[in-house]
Structure formats: structure tokens, C-alpha cells
Amino acid sequence: MQVQFTEQRLRSLFDSMQNKTIAVVGDLMLDRYFWGSVTRLSPEAPVPVVDIESEQGRLGGAANVAKNIKSLGGNPFLVGVIGNDNSGKQLAEIVRESDFPLEGIVIDNTRPTTVKTRIIANNQHVARIDRESRTDISYTIQNKIVETLLHHINSIAGIIIEDYNKGVVVKTLIKQIIDLANDHKKIIAIDPKFNNFFEYKNVTVFKPNRKEVEEALGTHLKTDEDVLSAGKELLLKLQAENILLTRGPQGMTLFESNGHIRHVPTKARNVADVSGAGDTVIATMTLAMCGGASVSEASVLANFAGGIVVGYVGIVPIQTEELMTTILSDSDHLPKDIS
């Protein structure tokens, strides 16, 4: 199916995406930002002194996927774990202020809330400080997550598993969630990391990036032929309906189980900060498919969305009107059939 968006088709898709509930399961994070300027080096070490002008807490990790779903008109249902600490309280408060339900967020007294602190000076990323635990969550916490999903499964259009290897998305939980989604005929989309890469079998969309594929397969994707070989191997090993391999400046390649392979060229015009682009891609693609878009249409929407957000410093969600305007102003947004 060739993809040529008219304004009517785009508006129809965006309308059908409205109010679709997408469960986002994974590693919740608090993104802290310190914004400032640099005018001198420290006399103590050869490092810049940042004069802080403002600070802000934002939703990060799986919570940033939820934020993108919300900005596109969907209803995110966050499912994950926070610690019983001040950062967890701050993250929960931001979730509440964002008008997301808190029912799926489990407090674990044994681990800290994952926090990523970014220092940005003169519009440049200067440093990042992480606080986290990578230990696996307990069976008790896993069971709470599954019970929450099961309780809400009839109102959920799709599920995204957002894995950052922080210990929330563990092997037994992965299988339970995928089985639950397939049993209830829900779209299930995966944003993987290395540790559990080959655990995600029988899913609707599996969205790794080039680096993750290279690490998992133990090879380098230097040529288009390497990419084609890797995508076909992943389809076979994972028995996935679709593999969307994101390739940075080279765009994306979509492998469908019916044998179709399409390349979607990058639409990034100005790369200021790639942080959060993968979150935007998986959120846009999943919500679009839940709204009735074909996998080809959804991949084009996701590609444009990712290309837009990398133009901003810091992690920002995609906005519907900007996405629509950008697509309609581009005369060449067809994916290129490879086979």
C-alpha cells in the first residue's frame, strides 16, 4: 500500500486517534532540567561554571511516551514503578497535573525513583546525572502490574512496552503482557533494549534502533544489504507482524511479515537534541495504528514526528498541528518499496 497523505486523510486519522487509550508499561523516570549560562571556567577544575537560571521537572522514560500520546489526543494509561522518595512524589504530582491516571503506578519501597538530571547551558547539553536501580522488580510488583492491565484491558486499544533495562520490564512480565494483549486482540508495540531483546515474540510492532540491532545480532549494519538481512532475521526470530528499524540519519526501514519492505527517509531538518525521539516514534506509530492507520501510514507519521522533536533542545512531545503541517508541506513523503 502506497502512502500519499491528503489533508482529508490526515484529519480523518487524527480524529480517529482521539481518546484512544494506550497503556504504556515500562521504566518511569523523572527528567530534571537545570537551564543556565556559562561565562567562565571553574578555578577548581577545567570545567564550565553554569549559572542556573531555571529548573524544571518533566516526565521521562515511559512517562515521556505517555506525554506524546496525550499531545496527539490519546489517553495514556501509565503502568510502572516509582520509589517512596521525594523524586517519586514529584513524578506522581506531574502525572496528576498532566491529567493522567495514577492507578497503574506502583510504589516500591525497595528502590529509588529513576531520575535523570540534565544541565543545559547556552542551549547546549553540558552534563547528565543519573540516579537509578537496575535490579529486577519483585514478583509481588510484577503481579500488581499484570492485575492492573487485566482490570483495564477491555478499555485499552493498545499496549506499549517501553524497556530501558532499569529492572521493571523483566522476562516473566514480558510474556504475561504479550499473551494478555494477543488474547484480547490488542495492538502490542515494543521499544526494546539489549537485555530482553529476544523475549519479545509475537508482537504487532517491534521498534529497535540500529545500535540495539547490532548489539543483539553481534554484527555491524554498514550497508543497506546488512539492514535487509538483519530485518528479515528479526522477523523470523521474533515472529513479529512488523519490525520498524530506526536508523538515525538514514531514516527507518519497515519489515512486514507479508514480505513487504519499505524504507522511510529521514525528515529531520535540524538536529538539536535526539533525546526522546524514540519515545515520540513509538507513541505516534502505536496510536496511529490504534486509530486505524495502516502500518505504512503509521510509520510515515512516526518518522515525521521523530524528525520534528529532534529539532528542539530537551525532551518535548510532538504536537498534532505541527505534525500535520509538516507532512502536508512535504511533497515527497512516500516510503520507498524495497520488495
Coordinates of C-alpha atoms in Angstrom, one line a residue:
M1 CA 0.0 0.0 0.0
Q2 CA 1.5 3.3 -1.1
V3 CA 1.1 6.2 1.3
Q4 CA 0.1 9.6 0.0
F5 CA -1.5 11.7 2.7
T6 CA -4.1 14.3 1.8
E7 CA -5.3 16.7 4.4
Q8 CA -8.6 14.9 4.5
R9 CA -6.9 11.6 5.2
L10 CA -4.7 13.1 7.8
R11 CA -7.5 14.8 9.6
S12 CA -9.5 11.6 9.5
L13 CA -6.7 9.7 11.1
F14 CA -6.0 12.3 13.8
D15 CA -9.7 12.3 14.6
S16 CA -9.8 8.6 14.9
M17 CA -6.8 8.7 17.2
Q18 CA -8.6 10.9 19.7
N19 CA -9.4 9.4 23.1
K20 CA -7.9 6.0 22.3
T21 CA -6.4 4.6 25.5
I22 CA -2.9 3.3 25.2
A23 CA -1.3 1.5 28.2
V24 CA 2.4 2.4 28.5
V25 CA 4.3 -0.2 30.6
G26 CA 7.9 0.4 31.5
D27 CA 10.5 2.4 33.3
L28 CA 9.1 5.6 34.6
M29 CA 11.6 8.4 35.0
L30 CA 11.7 11.9 36.3
D31 CA 13.6 14.2 34.0
R32 CA 15.1 17.2 35.8
Y33 CA 16.4 20.1 33.9
F34 CA 18.7 22.9 35.0
W35 CA 18.9 25.7 32.5
G36 CA 21.6 28.3 32.7
S37 CA 24.5 30.1 31.1
V38 CA 28.3 29.7 31.1
T39 CA 30.6 32.7 31.3
R40 CA 33.7 31.3 32.9
L41 CA 35.6 28.1 33.8
S42 CA 35.9 26.8 37.3
P43 CA 39.2 27.7 39.1
E44 CA 39.0 24.2 40.8
A45 CA 39.0 22.1 37.6
P46 CA 38.8 22.7 33.8
V47 CA 35.0 22.6 33.7
P48 CA 32.4 25.3 33.0
V49 CA 30.6 27.0 35.8
V50 CA 26.9 27.0 35.0
D51 CA 24.9 29.9 36.5
I52 CA 21.5 28.3 36.9
E53 CA 18.6 30.5 35.7
S54 CA 15.7 28.0 36.0
E55 CA 14.9 24.4 36.8
Q56 CA 12.1 22.1 35.8
G57 CA 10.8 18.6 36.4
R58 CA 9.3 16.6 33.5
L59 CA 8.0 13.2 32.7
G60 CA 10.7 10.9 31.3
G61 CA 11.3 7.4 30.0
A62 CA 8.0 5.5 29.6
A63 CA 6.3 8.6 31.0
N64 CA 7.5 10.6 28.1
V65 CA 5.9 8.1 25.7
A66 CA 2.7 8.8 27.6
K67 CA 3.2 12.5 27.2
N68 CA 3.5 12.1 23.4
I69 CA 0.3 10.0 23.3
K70 CA -1.5 12.8 25.3
S71 CA -0.3 15.6 23.0
L72 CA -1.6 13.6 20.0
G73 CA -5.1 13.3 21.6
G74 CA -4.9 9.9 23.0
N75 CA -5.4 8.8 26.6
P76 CA -2.2 7.3 28.1
F77 CA -2.5 4.8 31.0
L78 CA 0.9 4.7 32.7
V79 CA 1.9 1.4 34.3
G80 CA 5.2 1.3 36.1
V81 CA 7.1 1.7 39.4
I82 CA 8.4 4.7 41.4
G83 CA 10.2 4.8 44.7
N84 CA 8.9 6.0 48.0
D85 CA 11.0 9.2 47.9
N86 CA 10.8 12.9 47.1
S87 CA 11.5 12.3 43.4
G88 CA 8.7 9.7 43.3
K89 CA 6.3 12.2 44.9
Q90 CA 7.4 14.8 42.4
L91 CA 6.9 12.5 39.4
A92 CA 3.5 11.4 40.7
E93 CA 2.5 15.1 41.1
I94 CA 3.5 15.8 37.5
V95 CA 1.5 12.8 36.3
R96 CA -1.5 14.1 38.3
E97 CA -1.1 17.6 36.8
S98 CA -0.9 16.1 33.3
D99 CA -4.3 14.6 34.0
F100 CA -3.0 11.0 33.7
P101 CA -4.5 8.3 35.9
L102 CA -2.2 7.2 38.8
E103 CA -3.8 3.8 39.3
G104 CA -1.2 2.0 37.3
I105 CA 1.8 3.4 39.2
V106 CA 3.1 1.1 41.9
I107 CA 5.3 2.4 44.8
D108 CA 8.2 0.1 45.6
N109 CA 9.9 0.9 48.9
T110 CA 13.0 -1.1 48.0
R111 CA 14.2 1.1 45.1
P112 CA 14.7 4.7 44.2
T113 CA 12.7 6.6 41.6
T114 CA 14.8 6.8 38.4
V115 CA 16.0 10.4 37.9
K116 CA 17.9 11.8 35.0
T117 CA 19.2 15.3 35.7
R118 CA 20.3 17.3 32.6
I119 CA 22.3 20.5 32.8
I120 CA 21.8 22.8 29.7
A121 CA 23.8 25.9 29.3
N122 CA 23.7 28.4 26.4
N123 CA 21.2 25.9 24.7
Q124 CA 23.8 23.1 24.8
H125 CA 23.7 19.9 26.8
V126 CA 26.6 20.2 29.3
A127 CA 26.1 17.1 31.6
R128 CA 23.7 14.5 32.8
I129 CA 23.5 12.9 36.2
D130 CA 21.6 9.7 36.8
R131 CA 20.1 8.1 39.9
E132 CA 18.6 4.7 39.4
S133 CA 18.4 1.0 40.3
R134 CA 18.7 -1.7 37.7
T135 CA 17.7 -4.6 39.9
D136 CA 14.6 -6.6 38.8
I137 CA 11.3 -5.8 40.5
S138 CA 9.9 -8.5 42.8
Y139 CA 7.2 -11.0 41.8
T140 CA 4.8 -9.1 44.0
I141 CA 5.3 -5.9 42.0
Q142 CA 5.1 -7.8 38.7
N143 CA 1.7 -9.3 39.8
K144 CA 0.4 -5.9 40.6
I145 CA 1.3 -4.7 37.1
V146 CA -0.4 -7.6 35.4
E147 CA -3.5 -7.3 37.6
T148 CA -3.8 -3.6 36.7
L149 CA -3.6 -4.3 33.0
L150 CA -6.1 -7.2 33.2
H151 CA -8.5 -5.0 35.1
H152 CA -8.4 -2.3 32.3
I153 CA -7.8 -4.5 29.3
N154 CA -11.3 -4.0 27.8
S155 CA -10.9 -0.2 27.7
I156 CA -7.3 -0.3 26.3
A157 CA -6.8 -0.1 22.5
G158 CA -3.1 -1.0 22.6
I159 CA -0.1 -1.6 24.8
I160 CA 3.4 -0.2 24.5
I161 CA 6.3 -1.8 26.4
E162 CA 9.0 0.7 26.9
D163 CA 12.1 -1.0 28.1
Y164 CA 15.1 0.9 29.4
N165 CA 16.8 -2.0 31.2
K166 CA 16.1 -0.5 34.6
G167 CA 14.6 -3.7 36.1
V168 CA 10.9 -3.1 35.6
V169 CA 10.4 -4.9 32.3
V170 CA 11.6 -8.4 33.2
K171 CA 11.2 -11.7 31.2
T172 CA 8.2 -13.2 33.0
L173 CA 6.4 -9.9 32.9
I174 CA 7.1 -9.5 29.1
K175 CA 5.5 -12.9 28.3
Q176 CA 2.5 -12.2 30.5
I177 CA 1.8 -8.8 28.9
I178 CA 2.2 -10.1 25.3
D179 CA -0.1 -13.0 26.0
L180 CA -2.6 -10.7 27.5
A181 CA -2.6 -8.4 24.6
N182 CA -2.8 -11.2 22.0
D183 CA -5.5 -13.0 23.9
H184 CA -7.6 -9.8 23.8
K185 CA -6.6 -8.9 20.2
K186 CA -4.9 -5.6 21.3
I187 CA -2.0 -3.9 19.4
I188 CA 1.2 -4.5 21.2
A189 CA 4.3 -2.4 20.4
I190 CA 7.8 -2.8 21.8
D191 CA 10.6 -0.3 22.3
P192 CA 13.4 -2.7 23.3
K193 CA 16.8 -2.7 24.9
F194 CA 19.6 -5.3 24.8
N195 CA 18.8 -7.4 27.9
N196 CA 15.4 -8.7 26.9
F197 CA 15.8 -8.2 23.1
F198 CA 14.7 -11.7 22.0
E199 CA 12.0 -12.1 24.6
Y200 CA 9.5 -10.0 22.6
K201 CA 7.9 -12.7 20.4
N202 CA 4.6 -12.5 18.6
V203 CA 4.1 -8.7 18.8
T204 CA 2.5 -6.2 16.5
V205 CA 5.4 -3.8 16.2
F206 CA 9.0 -4.3 17.3
K207 CA 10.9 -1.0 17.1
P208 CA 14.7 -1.3 17.7
N209 CA 17.3 1.2 16.6
R210 CA 20.4 0.4 14.6
K211 CA 22.7 0.2 17.7
E212 CA 20.3 -2.2 19.5
V213 CA 20.1 -4.5 16.5
E214 CA 23.9 -4.5 16.1
E215 CA 24.4 -5.4 19.7
A216 CA 21.7 -8.1 19.7
L217 CA 22.8 -9.8 16.4
G218 CA 26.5 -9.2 17.0
T219 CA 27.1 -7.6 13.7
H220 CA 27.5 -4.2 12.1
L221 CA 24.9 -2.7 9.8
K222 CA 27.2 -0.9 7.4
T223 CA 25.2 -1.3 4.1
D224 CA 21.5 -1.4 3.1
E225 CA 22.0 -5.1 2.4
D226 CA 23.1 -5.6 6.0
V227 CA 20.0 -3.8 7.2
L228 CA 17.7 -6.0 5.0
S229 CA 19.4 -9.2 6.2
A230 CA 19.0 -8.1 9.9
G231 CA 15.4 -7.1 9.5
K232 CA 14.5 -10.4 7.9
E233 CA 16.4 -12.3 10.6
L234 CA 14.5 -10.4 13.3
L235 CA 11.1 -11.1 11.7
L236 CA 12.0 -14.8 11.7
K237 CA 13.4 -15.0 15.2
L238 CA 10.6 -12.9 16.8
Q239 CA 7.7 -14.0 14.7
A240 CA 6.6 -10.3 14.7
E241 CA 4.0 -8.8 12.5
N242 CA 6.2 -5.8 11.8
I243 CA 9.8 -4.7 12.5
L244 CA 10.5 -0.9 12.4
L245 CA 14.2 -0.5 12.4
T246 CA 15.1 3.1 13.1
R247 CA 18.4 4.2 11.5
G248 CA 19.0 7.8 12.6
P249 CA 20.1 10.0 9.7
Q250 CA 19.2 7.1 7.3
G251 CA 15.6 7.1 8.3
M252 CA 13.6 3.9 9.0
T253 CA 13.1 0.6 7.4
L254 CA 9.8 -1.2 7.8
F255 CA 9.7 -5.0 7.5
E256 CA 6.2 -6.6 7.3
S257 CA 5.5 -10.3 7.9
N258 CA 3.9 -10.4 4.4
G259 CA 7.3 -9.8 2.9
H260 CA 6.9 -6.1 2.1
I261 CA 9.9 -4.0 3.0
R262 CA 9.8 -0.2 2.8
H263 CA 12.3 2.5 3.5
V264 CA 11.2 5.8 5.0
P265 CA 13.8 8.5 4.5
T266 CA 14.6 10.8 7.5
K267 CA 12.6 14.0 7.8
A268 CA 14.8 15.7 10.4
R269 CA 15.7 19.2 9.2
N270 CA 17.6 20.4 12.2
V271 CA 19.0 18.1 14.8
A272 CA 19.4 19.9 18.1
D273 CA 18.8 17.1 20.6
V274 CA 17.9 13.4 19.8
S275 CA 16.8 12.8 23.4
G276 CA 13.3 11.3 23.5
A277 CA 12.9 10.9 19.7
G278 CA 12.4 7.1 20.0
D279 CA 9.6 7.8 22.6
T280 CA 7.9 10.0 20.1
V281 CA 8.2 7.4 17.3
I282 CA 6.7 4.5 19.2
A283 CA 3.9 6.7 20.7
T284 CA 2.9 8.1 17.3
M285 CA 3.1 4.7 15.5
T286 CA 1.1 2.9 18.1
L287 CA -1.6 5.5 18.5
A288 CA -2.0 5.8 14.7
M289 CA -2.4 2.1 14.3
C290 CA -5.0 2.0 17.1
G291 CA -6.8 4.8 15.2
G292 CA -7.0 2.7 12.0
A293 CA -3.8 3.7 10.2
S294 CA -2.0 1.0 8.1
V295 CA 1.5 0.1 9.4
S296 CA 2.9 2.0 6.4
E297 CA 0.9 5.1 7.2
A298 CA 1.8 4.9 10.9
S299 CA 5.5 4.6 10.0
V300 CA 5.4 7.7 7.9
L301 CA 3.6 9.7 10.7
A302 CA 6.1 8.4 13.2
N303 CA 9.0 9.3 11.0
F304 CA 7.9 12.9 10.6
A305 CA 7.1 13.1 14.4
G306 CA 10.6 12.0 15.3
G307 CA 12.1 14.4 12.8
I308 CA 10.3 17.3 14.4
V309 CA 11.1 16.7 18.0
V310 CA 14.9 16.3 17.4
G311 CA 14.8 20.0 16.3
Y312 CA 14.2 21.1 19.9
V313 CA 16.6 21.2 22.8
G314 CA 15.4 18.9 25.6
I315 CA 12.7 16.3 25.5
V316 CA 9.5 17.7 24.1
P317 CA 6.3 15.9 22.9
I318 CA 5.0 16.1 19.4
Q319 CA 2.1 18.4 18.6
T320 CA -0.7 17.4 16.2
E321 CA -1.0 20.6 14.2
E322 CA 2.8 20.9 13.7
L323 CA 2.9 17.2 12.6
M324 CA 0.1 17.7 10.1
T325 CA 1.5 21.0 8.7
T326 CA 4.9 19.4 8.3
I327 CA 3.6 16.4 6.4
L328 CA 1.4 18.4 4.1
S329 CA 4.3 20.8 3.3
D330 CA 6.5 17.9 2.2
S331 CA 5.8 16.8 -1.3
D332 CA 7.9 13.6 -1.1
H333 CA 6.7 11.6 1.9
L334 CA 6.1 8.3 0.3
P335 CA 8.0 5.3 1.7
K336 CA 10.2 3.6 -0.9
D337 CA 9.2 0.0 -1.6
I338 CA 12.3 -2.3 -1.5
S339 CA 10.5 -5.6 -2.1

